[in-house]
Amino acid sequence: MRKIIHIDMDCFYAAIEVRDQPSLRGRPVAVGGRPEQRGVLCTCNYEARRYGLHSAMPSALALRRCPGLVLLPVRMEKYKQVSRQIQAIFRQFTDIIEPLSLDEAYLDVSHSRHCQGSATRIAQLIRQRIFEQQRLTASAGVAPNKFLAKVASDWRKPNGLFVITPAEVTDFVRRLPVEKVFGVGKVTARRMAELGIATCGDLQAWPLEALRQHFGSFGDNLYRLCRGQDDRPVQTQRLRKSLSVEETYSQDLTTLADCRKHLPVLLAEFQRRLARLDPRRERPIKSLFVKIKFSDFSQTTIQSPYRGSLTLAHFLLLLERRYREHPRPVRLLGLGVHFQSPQQAQAPRQLSLAL
Ligand code: TTP
Ligand code: MG
């Protein structure tokens, strides 16, 4: 039986800003782009969340909903620095660490000798050290696997700790809403609701075959996850699945010609980033894609298989095909590639990384 801890800092960027400017304490604070540049919130503190504010909300809307909001610019270097210091605290307890973002990580402490091997006490000590050294609060979840540890860290947020012991797993998942399951988004949850499925307990009643029929290959995952089973290892080096660049424009691009004009700039930036990757660590490219977000915030991606070259013409073709289906003002354009999965990359004749 493994012991996994998931740590997630509370309103990370905003908490750092409030810590560094104590006069902000108690006031609604957000970090993000300016409304006149059509920026969005990266995050906000709990005082601001009371007004219904949340990550990715347009800053203009946030300020309308909460006129007293203190909107601060992003200080990414600062957040990265704090993140490194927090990860140093994790390393005092285990080397098996999988960072998911600057403020979130899985730790496998199955074989840690600290705290007589008690994962709960390790998690508590990590939270305590983060607070002592950084004056920031973290929430932690402790469970026998990644799926449940992540659900658990969210359970007592903010500044909380929640433990799911192996003996409690069955009972816990039975009542767990399907929305909490890794991979179940709004669309899948709605489909499930139509089938009368609200909790993992409801899902458990479904045979594997029926889940496959309704949810395709995701059915296999669902079958295990709804029983609280997840054997994904904590991966110390994450494999890159894709590389992309995107840009939100301060004014909507209203014609196809307008969109076309911006693609070369994106492609140049993308090529720069691609060239910086370490070819020994990356897998071959599988497909190219273009992402479009429209002014109504709906978004779409169109992709095509990689055939050995990454030219502007390829990306233009994808852009045009999708744009023409339903032309409307465009707010954001992005382009990039997906890499092959490790399984695909192991297939013979595909070993060369085509850069
Ligand atoms: P989260 O952990 O999702 O959010 P949070 O730490 O701000 O709040 P909490 O965990 O208490 O719910 O994301 C961590 C940081 O990542 C967040 O502080 C800002 C950044 N971020 C963005 O820039 N854009 C986003 O859309 C999200 C979700 C997060
Ligand atoms: Mg967080």
mmCIF file of C-alpha atoms in Angstrom, residues 2-354:
data_model
loop_
_atom_site.group_PDB
_atom_site.id
_atom_site.type_symbol
_atom_site.label_atom_id
_atom_site.label_comp_id
_atom_site.label_asym_id
_atom_site.label_seq_id
_atom_site.Cartn_x
_atom_site.Cartn_y
_atom_site.Cartn_z
ATOM 1 C CA ARG A 2 1.456 3.387 -1.034
ATOM 2 C CA LYS A 3 1.341 6.655 0.906
ATOM 3 C CA ILE A 4 0.861 9.658 -1.349
ATOM 4 C CA ILE A 5 0.646 13.294 -0.289
ATOM 5 C CA HIS A 6 -0.763 16.020 -2.536
ATOM 6 C CA ILE A 7 0.142 19.569 -1.538
ATOM 7 C CA ASP A 8 -1.593 22.619 -3.007
ATOM 8 C CA MET A 9 -0.844 26.155 -1.884
ATOM 9 C CA ASP A 10 -3.845 28.339 -1.058
ATOM 10 C CA CYS A 11 -4.548 31.091 -3.622
ATOM 11 C CA PHE A 12 -0.849 31.008 -4.357
ATOM 12 C CA TYR A 13 -0.013 34.196 -6.309
ATOM 13 C CA ALA A 14 -2.497 36.292 -4.328
ATOM 14 C CA ALA A 15 -1.286 34.922 -0.991
ATOM 15 C CA ILE A 16 2.286 35.939 -1.833
ATOM 16 C CA GLU A 17 1.162 39.455 -2.730
ATOM 17 C CA VAL A 18 -0.826 39.859 0.492
ATOM 18 C CA ARG A 19 2.083 38.509 2.528
ATOM 19 C CA ASP A 20 4.412 41.064 0.923
ATOM 20 C CA GLN A 21 1.979 43.988 1.384
ATOM 21 C CA PRO A 22 0.294 43.509 4.747
ATOM 22 C CA SER A 23 -1.961 46.541 4.167
ATOM 23 C CA LEU A 24 -3.839 44.315 1.683
ATOM 24 C CA ARG A 25 -4.878 41.860 4.392
ATOM 25 C CA GLY A 26 -8.641 41.450 4.573
ATOM 26 C CA ARG A 27 -9.225 43.155 1.220
ATOM 27 C CA PRO A 28 -10.253 41.391 -1.986
ATOM 28 C CA VAL A 29 -7.049 40.909 -3.992
ATOM 29 C CA ALA A 30 -6.457 39.389 -7.426
ATOM 30 C CA VAL A 31 -3.405 38.869 -9.623
ATOM 31 C CA GLY A 32 -3.839 39.174 -13.368
ATOM 32 C CA GLY A 33 -3.858 41.263 -16.516
ATOM 33 C CA ARG A 34 -5.285 44.756 -16.842
ATOM 34 C CA PRO A 35 -8.890 45.068 -17.995
ATOM 35 C CA GLU A 36 -8.001 47.565 -20.731
ATOM 36 C CA GLN A 37 -5.708 44.916 -22.237
ATOM 37 C CA ARG A 38 -8.464 42.353 -21.907
ATOM 38 C CA GLY A 39 -6.542 40.542 -19.212
ATOM 39 C CA VAL A 40 -7.902 37.722 -17.070
ATOM 40 C CA LEU A 41 -7.365 36.843 -13.415
ATOM 41 C CA CYS A 42 -4.649 34.309 -12.656
ATOM 42 C CA THR A 43 -6.120 33.897 -9.211
ATOM 43 C CA CYS A 44 -7.665 35.829 -6.336
ATOM 44 C CA ASN A 45 -7.831 35.495 -2.562
ATOM 45 C CA TYR A 46 -10.797 34.132 -0.629
ATOM 46 C CA GLU A 47 -12.137 37.602 0.138
ATOM 47 C CA ALA A 48 -12.461 38.133 -3.635
ATOM 48 C CA ARG A 49 -13.913 34.655 -4.191
ATOM 49 C CA ARG A 50 -16.853 35.686 -2.032
ATOM 50 C CA TYR A 51 -17.867 37.983 -4.903
ATOM 51 C CA GLY A 52 -17.846 35.029 -7.285
ATOM 52 C CA LEU A 53 -14.429 35.881 -8.701
ATOM 53 C CA HIS A 54 -12.212 33.046 -9.945
ATOM 54 C CA SER A 55 -9.190 32.165 -12.081
ATOM 55 C CA ALA A 56 -9.468 32.873 -15.814
ATOM 56 C CA MET A 57 -12.310 35.363 -15.309
ATOM 57 C CA PRO A 58 -11.858 38.520 -17.441
ATOM 58 C CA SER A 59 -10.474 41.258 -15.197
ATOM 59 C CA ALA A 60 -13.060 43.724 -16.491
ATOM 60 C CA LEU A 61 -15.872 41.481 -15.306
ATOM 61 C CA ALA A 62 -14.128 40.890 -11.970
ATOM 62 C CA LEU A 63 -13.900 44.643 -11.344
ATOM 63 C CA ARG A 64 -17.566 45.072 -12.192
ATOM 64 C CA ARG A 65 -18.540 42.376 -9.726
ATOM 65 C CA CYS A 66 -16.160 43.587 -7.053
ATOM 66 C CA PRO A 67 -15.374 47.324 -7.505
ATOM 67 C CA GLY A 68 -13.118 47.329 -4.416
ATOM 68 C CA LEU A 69 -10.871 44.677 -5.930
ATOM 69 C CA VAL A 70 -7.111 45.287 -5.722
ATOM 70 C CA LEU A 71 -5.811 44.000 -9.051
ATOM 71 C CA LEU A 72 -2.058 43.400 -9.067
ATOM 72 C CA PRO A 73 0.286 42.544 -11.952
ATOM 73 C CA VAL A 74 1.866 39.100 -12.201
ATOM 74 C CA ARG A 75 5.338 38.805 -10.615
ATOM 75 C CA MET A 76 6.282 35.442 -12.048
ATOM 76 C CA GLU A 77 9.924 35.512 -10.939
ATOM 77 C CA LYS A 78 8.825 35.970 -7.339
ATOM 78 C CA TYR A 79 6.331 33.072 -7.536
ATOM 79 C CA LYS A 80 8.986 30.819 -9.065
ATOM 80 C CA GLN A 81 11.399 31.684 -6.297
ATOM 81 C CA VAL A 82 8.838 30.825 -3.588
ATOM 82 C CA SER A 83 8.012 27.639 -5.472
ATOM 83 C CA ARG A 84 11.661 26.550 -5.400
ATOM 84 C CA GLN A 85 11.819 27.173 -1.663
ATOM 85 C CA ILE A 86 8.690 25.127 -1.065
ATOM 86 C CA GLN A 87 10.054 22.281 -3.157
ATOM 87 C CA ALA A 88 13.197 22.342 -1.006
ATOM 88 C CA ILE A 89 10.954 21.671 2.000
ATOM 89 C CA PHE A 90 9.394 18.684 0.164
ATOM 90 C CA ARG A 91 12.873 17.297 -0.495
ATOM 91 C CA GLN A 92 13.550 17.148 3.223
ATOM 92 C CA PHE A 93 11.051 14.270 3.295
ATOM 93 C CA THR A 94 11.343 12.410 -0.018
ATOM 94 C CA ASP A 95 13.031 12.482 -3.419
ATOM 95 C CA ILE A 96 9.950 11.158 -5.151
ATOM 96 C CA ILE A 97 8.274 14.456 -6.017
ATOM 97 C CA GLU A 98 6.107 15.261 -9.024
ATOM 98 C CA PRO A 99 5.450 18.989 -9.358
ATOM 99 C CA LEU A 100 2.217 19.710 -11.248
ATOM 100 C CA SER A 101 2.629 23.472 -11.278
ATOM 101 C CA LEU A 102 4.418 26.115 -9.244
ATOM 102 C CA ASP A 103 2.154 25.551 -6.265
ATOM 103 C CA GLU A 104 1.166 21.911 -6.444
ATOM 104 C CA ALA A 105 2.973 18.577 -6.140
ATOM 105 C CA TYR A 106 2.568 14.889 -5.428
ATOM 106 C CA LEU A 107 4.961 13.275 -2.967
ATOM 107 C CA ASP A 108 5.422 9.549 -2.523
ATOM 108 C CA VAL A 109 6.401 9.019 1.118
ATOM 109 C CA SER A 110 5.760 5.252 1.190
ATOM 110 C CA HIS A 111 9.366 4.624 2.162
ATOM 111 C CA SER A 112 10.117 7.795 4.069
ATOM 112 C CA ARG A 113 11.587 7.263 7.518
ATOM 113 C CA HIS A 114 10.460 10.625 8.828
ATOM 114 C CA CYS A 115 7.783 10.802 11.514
ATOM 115 C CA GLN A 116 7.993 7.038 12.024
ATOM 116 C CA GLY A 117 6.630 6.645 8.539
ATOM 117 C CA SER A 118 3.379 8.474 9.295
ATOM 118 C CA ALA A 119 2.327 10.218 6.066
ATOM 119 C CA THR A 120 -0.217 12.258 8.014
ATOM 120 C CA ARG A 121 2.436 13.662 10.325
ATOM 121 C CA ILE A 122 4.773 14.318 7.411
ATOM 122 C CA ALA A 123 2.023 16.283 5.649
ATOM 123 C CA GLN A 124 1.321 18.239 8.808
ATOM 124 C CA LEU A 125 5.015 19.001 9.264
ATOM 125 C CA ILE A 126 5.369 20.142 5.643
ATOM 126 C CA ARG A 127 2.441 22.531 6.104
ATOM 127 C CA GLN A 128 3.966 23.799 9.311
ATOM 128 C CA ARG A 129 7.396 24.383 7.755
ATOM 129 C CA ILE A 130 5.887 26.166 4.753
ATOM 130 C CA PHE A 131 4.071 28.469 7.150
ATOM 131 C CA GLU A 132 7.082 29.083 9.375
ATOM 132 C CA GLN A 133 9.456 29.767 6.510
ATOM 133 C CA GLN A 134 7.140 31.464 4.034
ATOM 134 C CA ARG A 135 4.160 32.755 6.009
ATOM 135 C CA LEU A 136 1.945 31.060 3.438
ATOM 136 C CA THR A 137 -0.664 28.355 3.950
ATOM 137 C CA ALA A 138 -0.885 25.083 2.065
ATOM 138 C CA SER A 139 -3.567 22.409 1.968
ATOM 139 C CA ALA A 140 -2.596 18.760 1.945
ATOM 140 C CA GLY A 141 -4.267 15.473 1.121
ATOM 141 C CA VAL A 142 -2.994 12.069 2.208
ATOM 142 C CA ALA A 143 -4.221 8.875 0.554
ATOM 143 C CA PRO A 144 -3.081 5.562 -0.932
ATOM 144 C CA ASN A 145 -2.931 7.020 -4.487
ATOM 145 C CA LYS A 146 -2.677 10.206 -6.539
ATOM 146 C CA PHE A 147 -6.349 10.485 -7.446
ATOM 147 C CA LEU A 148 -7.535 10.368 -3.844
ATOM 148 C CA ALA A 149 -4.663 12.478 -2.487
ATOM 149 C CA LYS A 150 -5.640 15.278 -4.866
ATOM 150 C CA VAL A 151 -9.303 15.054 -3.977
ATOM 151 C CA ALA A 152 -8.306 15.078 -0.305
ATOM 152 C CA SER A 153 -6.160 18.221 -0.528
ATOM 153 C CA ASP A 154 -9.184 20.058 -1.858
ATOM 154 C CA TRP A 155 -11.489 18.706 0.873
ATOM 155 C CA ARG A 156 -10.449 21.060 3.692
ATOM 156 C CA LYS A 157 -9.125 23.955 1.635
ATOM 157 C CA PRO A 158 -7.853 26.525 2.632
ATOM 158 C CA ASN A 159 -5.184 25.708 5.215
ATOM 159 C CA GLY A 160 -6.487 22.186 5.754
ATOM 160 C CA LEU A 161 -5.374 18.595 5.937
ATOM 161 C CA PHE A 162 -7.529 15.624 5.003
ATOM 162 C CA VAL A 163 -6.551 11.986 5.212
ATOM 163 C CA ILE A 164 -8.157 9.033 3.459
ATOM 164 C CA THR A 165 -6.828 5.820 4.992
ATOM 165 C CA PRO A 166 -6.916 2.586 2.988
ATOM 166 C CA ALA A 167 -9.774 1.379 5.200
ATOM 167 C CA GLU A 168 -11.815 4.507 4.424
ATOM 168 C CA VAL A 169 -11.414 4.420 0.628
ATOM 169 C CA THR A 170 -14.498 2.357 -0.183
ATOM 170 C CA ASP A 171 -16.795 4.479 1.917
ATOM 171 C CA PHE A 172 -15.268 7.734 0.759
ATOM 172 C CA VAL A 173 -15.565 7.106 -2.971
ATOM 173 C CA ARG A 174 -19.100 5.786 -2.735
ATOM 174 C CA ARG A 175 -20.345 9.289 -1.933
ATOM 175 C CA LEU A 176 -17.849 11.175 -4.078
ATOM 176 C CA PRO A 177 -19.489 13.284 -6.844
ATOM 177 C CA VAL A 178 -18.320 12.232 -10.322
ATOM 178 C CA GLU A 179 -17.116 15.784 -11.037
ATOM 179 C CA LYS A 180 -14.239 15.121 -8.648
ATOM 180 C CA VAL A 181 -12.935 12.258 -10.764
ATOM 181 C CA PHE A 182 -9.801 13.060 -12.712
ATOM 182 C CA GLY A 183 -10.833 13.449 -16.386
ATOM 183 C CA VAL A 184 -14.540 14.047 -15.831
ATOM 184 C CA GLY A 185 -15.220 17.541 -17.127
ATOM 185 C CA LYS A 186 -18.479 19.416 -17.453
ATOM 186 C CA VAL A 187 -19.522 17.606 -20.626
ATOM 187 C CA THR A 188 -18.936 14.099 -19.273
ATOM 188 C CA ALA A 189 -20.602 14.996 -15.978
ATOM 189 C CA ARG A 190 -23.685 16.151 -17.889
ATOM 190 C CA ARG A 191 -23.767 12.926 -19.887
ATOM 191 C CA MET A 192 -23.525 10.991 -16.645
ATOM 192 C CA ALA A 193 -26.317 13.015 -15.072
ATOM 193 C CA GLU A 194 -28.530 12.053 -18.004
ATOM 194 C CA LEU A 195 -27.735 8.423 -17.255
ATOM 195 C CA GLY A 196 -28.638 8.939 -13.594
ATOM 196 C CA ILE A 197 -25.026 8.862 -12.417
ATOM 197 C CA ALA A 198 -24.137 11.433 -9.765
ATOM 198 C CA THR A 199 -21.585 9.712 -7.525
ATOM 199 C CA CYS A 200 -18.803 7.164 -7.831
ATOM 200 C CA GLY A 201 -21.142 4.790 -5.999
ATOM 201 C CA ASP A 202 -23.610 5.121 -8.913
ATOM 202 C CA LEU A 203 -20.775 4.411 -11.348
ATOM 203 C CA GLN A 204 -19.773 1.278 -9.452
ATOM 204 C CA ALA A 205 -23.056 -0.311 -10.415
ATOM 205 C CA TRP A 206 -22.033 -0.172 -14.092
ATOM 206 C CA PRO A 207 -20.210 -3.125 -15.665
ATOM 207 C CA LEU A 208 -16.963 -2.373 -17.486
ATOM 208 C CA GLU A 209 -18.493 -3.140 -20.890
ATOM 209 C CA ALA A 210 -21.278 -0.609 -20.386
ATOM 210 C CA LEU A 211 -18.809 2.072 -19.312
ATOM 211 C CA ARG A 212 -16.719 1.404 -22.431
ATOM 212 C CA GLN A 213 -19.821 1.646 -24.560
ATOM 213 C CA HIS A 214 -20.772 5.048 -23.173
ATOM 214 C CA PHE A 215 -17.372 6.594 -22.507
ATOM 215 C CA GLY A 216 -14.983 4.857 -24.937
ATOM 216 C CA SER A 217 -11.480 4.152 -23.734
ATOM 217 C CA PHE A 218 -12.043 6.419 -20.721
ATOM 218 C CA GLY A 219 -14.459 3.716 -19.492
ATOM 219 C CA ASP A 220 -11.550 1.584 -18.310
ATOM 220 C CA ASN A 221 -10.171 4.426 -16.203
ATOM 221 C CA LEU A 222 -13.605 5.190 -14.837
ATOM 222 C CA TYR A 223 -14.111 1.600 -13.780
ATOM 223 C CA ARG A 224 -11.014 1.749 -11.582
ATOM 224 C CA LEU A 225 -11.231 5.351 -10.411
ATOM 225 C CA CYS A 226 -14.817 5.030 -9.168
ATOM 226 C CA ARG A 227 -13.568 2.216 -6.923
ATOM 227 C CA GLY A 228 -10.781 4.441 -5.618
ATOM 228 C CA GLN A 229 -8.118 2.544 -7.565
ATOM 229 C CA ASP A 230 -5.305 4.425 -9.270
ATOM 230 C CA ASP A 231 -1.850 2.959 -9.715
ATOM 231 C CA ARG A 232 -0.208 5.857 -11.565
ATOM 232 C CA PRO A 233 3.257 6.322 -10.075
ATOM 233 C CA VAL A 234 4.498 9.654 -8.776
ATOM 234 C CA GLN A 235 6.701 10.672 -11.697
ATOM 235 C CA THR A 236 9.789 12.623 -10.833
ATOM 236 C CA GLN A 237 10.457 13.702 -14.419
ATOM 237 C CA ARG A 238 7.379 14.633 -16.321
ATOM 238 C CA LEU A 239 7.373 13.881 -19.986
ATOM 239 C CA ARG A 240 6.344 16.766 -22.143
ATOM 240 C CA LYS A 241 3.164 15.966 -24.046
ATOM 241 C CA SER A 242 3.024 19.079 -26.184
ATOM 242 C CA LEU A 243 4.679 22.374 -26.910
ATOM 243 C CA SER A 244 2.737 25.418 -27.990
ATOM 244 C CA VAL A 245 2.590 29.181 -27.998
ATOM 245 C CA GLU A 246 -0.453 31.402 -27.948
ATOM 246 C CA GLU A 247 -1.379 35.027 -27.788
ATOM 247 C CA THR A 248 -4.451 36.917 -26.668
ATOM 248 C CA TYR A 249 -4.893 39.998 -28.821
ATOM 249 C CA SER A 250 -5.787 43.340 -27.322
ATOM 250 C CA GLN A 251 -8.228 43.783 -30.196
ATOM 251 C CA ASP A 252 -10.227 41.004 -31.792
ATOM 252 C CA LEU A 253 -9.023 39.797 -35.177
ATOM 253 C CA THR A 254 -12.107 40.233 -37.306
ATOM 254 C CA THR A 255 -11.083 38.754 -40.655
ATOM 255 C CA LEU A 256 -9.274 35.673 -41.870
ATOM 256 C CA ALA A 257 -6.598 37.896 -43.390
ATOM 257 C CA ASP A 258 -6.079 39.450 -39.988
ATOM 258 C CA CYS A 259 -5.621 36.027 -38.394
ATOM 259 C CA ARG A 260 -3.259 34.886 -41.143
ATOM 260 C CA LYS A 261 -1.064 37.907 -40.538
ATOM 261 C CA HIS A 262 -0.403 36.882 -36.933
ATOM 262 C CA LEU A 263 0.559 33.278 -37.574
ATOM 263 C CA PRO A 264 4.166 33.893 -38.718
ATOM 264 C CA VAL A 265 4.957 35.672 -35.431
ATOM 265 C CA LEU A 266 3.543 32.780 -33.444
ATOM 266 C CA LEU A 267 5.395 30.243 -35.551
ATOM 267 C CA ALA A 268 8.696 32.072 -35.094
ATOM 268 C CA GLU A 269 8.279 32.065 -31.314
ATOM 269 C CA PHE A 270 7.260 28.422 -31.419
ATOM 270 C CA GLN A 271 10.352 27.486 -33.454
ATOM 271 C CA ARG A 272 12.539 29.301 -30.942
ATOM 272 C CA ARG A 273 11.084 27.277 -28.083
ATOM 273 C CA LEU A 274 11.257 24.030 -30.012
ATOM 274 C CA ALA A 275 14.921 24.618 -30.726
ATOM 275 C CA ARG A 276 15.604 25.053 -27.023
ATOM 276 C CA LEU A 277 14.281 21.580 -26.114
ATOM 277 C CA ASP A 278 16.795 18.896 -25.362
ATOM 278 C CA PRO A 279 16.397 16.413 -28.239
ATOM 279 C CA ARG A 280 17.594 13.533 -26.057
ATOM 280 C CA ARG A 281 14.665 14.008 -23.708
ATOM 281 C CA GLU A 282 11.823 14.618 -26.147
ATOM 282 C CA ARG A 283 9.854 12.135 -28.169
ATOM 283 C CA PRO A 284 8.965 12.414 -31.845
ATOM 284 C CA ILE A 285 6.249 14.830 -32.911
ATOM 285 C CA LYS A 286 2.868 13.230 -33.484
ATOM 286 C CA SER A 287 0.664 16.056 -34.721
ATOM 287 C CA LEU A 288 0.400 19.792 -35.247
ATOM 288 C CA PHE A 289 -2.444 21.920 -34.030
ATOM 289 C CA VAL A 290 -3.911 25.387 -34.148
ATOM 290 C CA LYS A 291 -6.010 26.748 -31.299
ATOM 291 C CA ILE A 292 -8.576 29.497 -31.746
ATOM 292 C CA LYS A 293 -10.486 31.263 -29.006
ATOM 293 C CA PHE A 294 -13.345 33.416 -30.231
ATOM 294 C CA SER A 295 -14.581 36.641 -28.704
ATOM 295 C CA ASP A 296 -17.432 34.754 -27.033
ATOM 296 C CA PHE A 297 -14.722 32.685 -25.254
ATOM 297 C CA SER A 298 -15.666 29.479 -27.047
ATOM 298 C CA GLN A 299 -12.551 27.715 -28.138
ATOM 299 C CA THR A 300 -11.521 25.099 -30.643
ATOM 300 C CA THR A 301 -8.416 23.202 -31.702
ATOM 301 C CA ILE A 302 -7.811 21.577 -35.026
ATOM 302 C CA GLN A 303 -4.977 19.171 -35.626
ATOM 303 C CA SER A 304 -3.385 17.140 -38.347
ATOM 304 C CA PRO A 305 -0.806 14.353 -38.322
ATOM 305 C CA TYR A 306 2.825 15.373 -38.508
ATOM 306 C CA ARG A 307 4.348 14.520 -41.881
ATOM 307 C CA GLY A 308 7.929 15.529 -41.387
ATOM 308 C CA SER A 309 7.869 19.304 -41.595
ATOM 309 C CA LEU A 310 6.489 22.249 -39.689
ATOM 310 C CA THR A 311 5.822 24.938 -42.231
ATOM 311 C CA LEU A 312 3.697 28.037 -42.030
ATOM 312 C CA ALA A 313 1.529 26.598 -44.814
ATOM 313 C CA HIS A 314 0.509 23.660 -42.618
ATOM 314 C CA PHE A 315 -0.645 25.862 -39.775
ATOM 315 C CA LEU A 316 -2.363 28.303 -42.129
ATOM 316 C CA LEU A 317 -4.304 25.445 -43.639
ATOM 317 C CA LEU A 318 -5.573 24.335 -40.237
ATOM 318 C CA LEU A 319 -6.470 27.876 -39.262
ATOM 319 C CA GLU A 320 -8.388 28.521 -42.468
ATOM 320 C CA ARG A 321 -10.249 25.260 -42.381
ATOM 321 C CA ARG A 322 -11.573 25.871 -38.900
ATOM 322 C CA TYR A 323 -12.161 29.608 -39.288
ATOM 323 C CA ARG A 324 -14.239 29.168 -42.431
ATOM 324 C CA GLU A 325 -16.590 26.719 -40.724
ATOM 325 C CA HIS A 326 -17.993 29.536 -38.624
ATOM 326 C CA PRO A 327 -16.258 32.904 -39.092
ATOM 327 C CA ARG A 328 -16.417 35.227 -36.082
ATOM 328 C CA PRO A 329 -14.092 37.598 -34.193
ATOM 329 C CA VAL A 330 -11.013 35.913 -32.768
ATOM 330 C CA ARG A 331 -9.556 36.763 -29.383
ATOM 331 C CA LEU A 332 -6.667 34.327 -29.156
ATOM 332 C CA LEU A 333 -4.558 32.280 -31.538
ATOM 333 C CA GLY A 334 -2.176 29.497 -30.654
ATOM 334 C CA LEU A 335 -0.212 26.822 -32.427
ATOM 335 C CA GLY A 336 1.921 23.889 -31.441
ATOM 336 C CA VAL A 337 2.644 20.192 -31.620
ATOM 337 C CA HIS A 338 1.760 17.089 -29.653
ATOM 338 C CA PHE A 339 4.501 14.580 -29.002
ATOM 339 C CA GLN A 340 4.045 10.848 -29.289
ATOM 340 C CA SER A 341 3.221 8.946 -26.132
ATOM 341 C CA PRO A 342 6.084 6.842 -24.717
ATOM 342 C CA GLN A 343 4.380 3.731 -26.119
ATOM 343 C CA GLN A 344 4.136 5.227 -29.599
ATOM 344 C CA ALA A 345 7.679 6.515 -29.380
ATOM 345 C CA GLN A 346 8.966 3.025 -28.658
ATOM 346 C CA ALA A 347 7.624 1.702 -31.935
ATOM 347 C CA PRO A 348 10.441 0.875 -34.375
ATOM 348 C CA ARG A 349 11.379 3.265 -37.178
ATOM 349 C CA GLN A 350 10.084 6.266 -35.263
ATOM 350 C CA LEU A 351 12.993 6.826 -32.980
ATOM 351 C CA SER A 352 14.406 9.936 -34.558
ATOM 352 C CA LEU A 353 13.230 13.216 -33.167
ATOM 353 C CA ALA A 354 12.242 15.360 -36.085
#
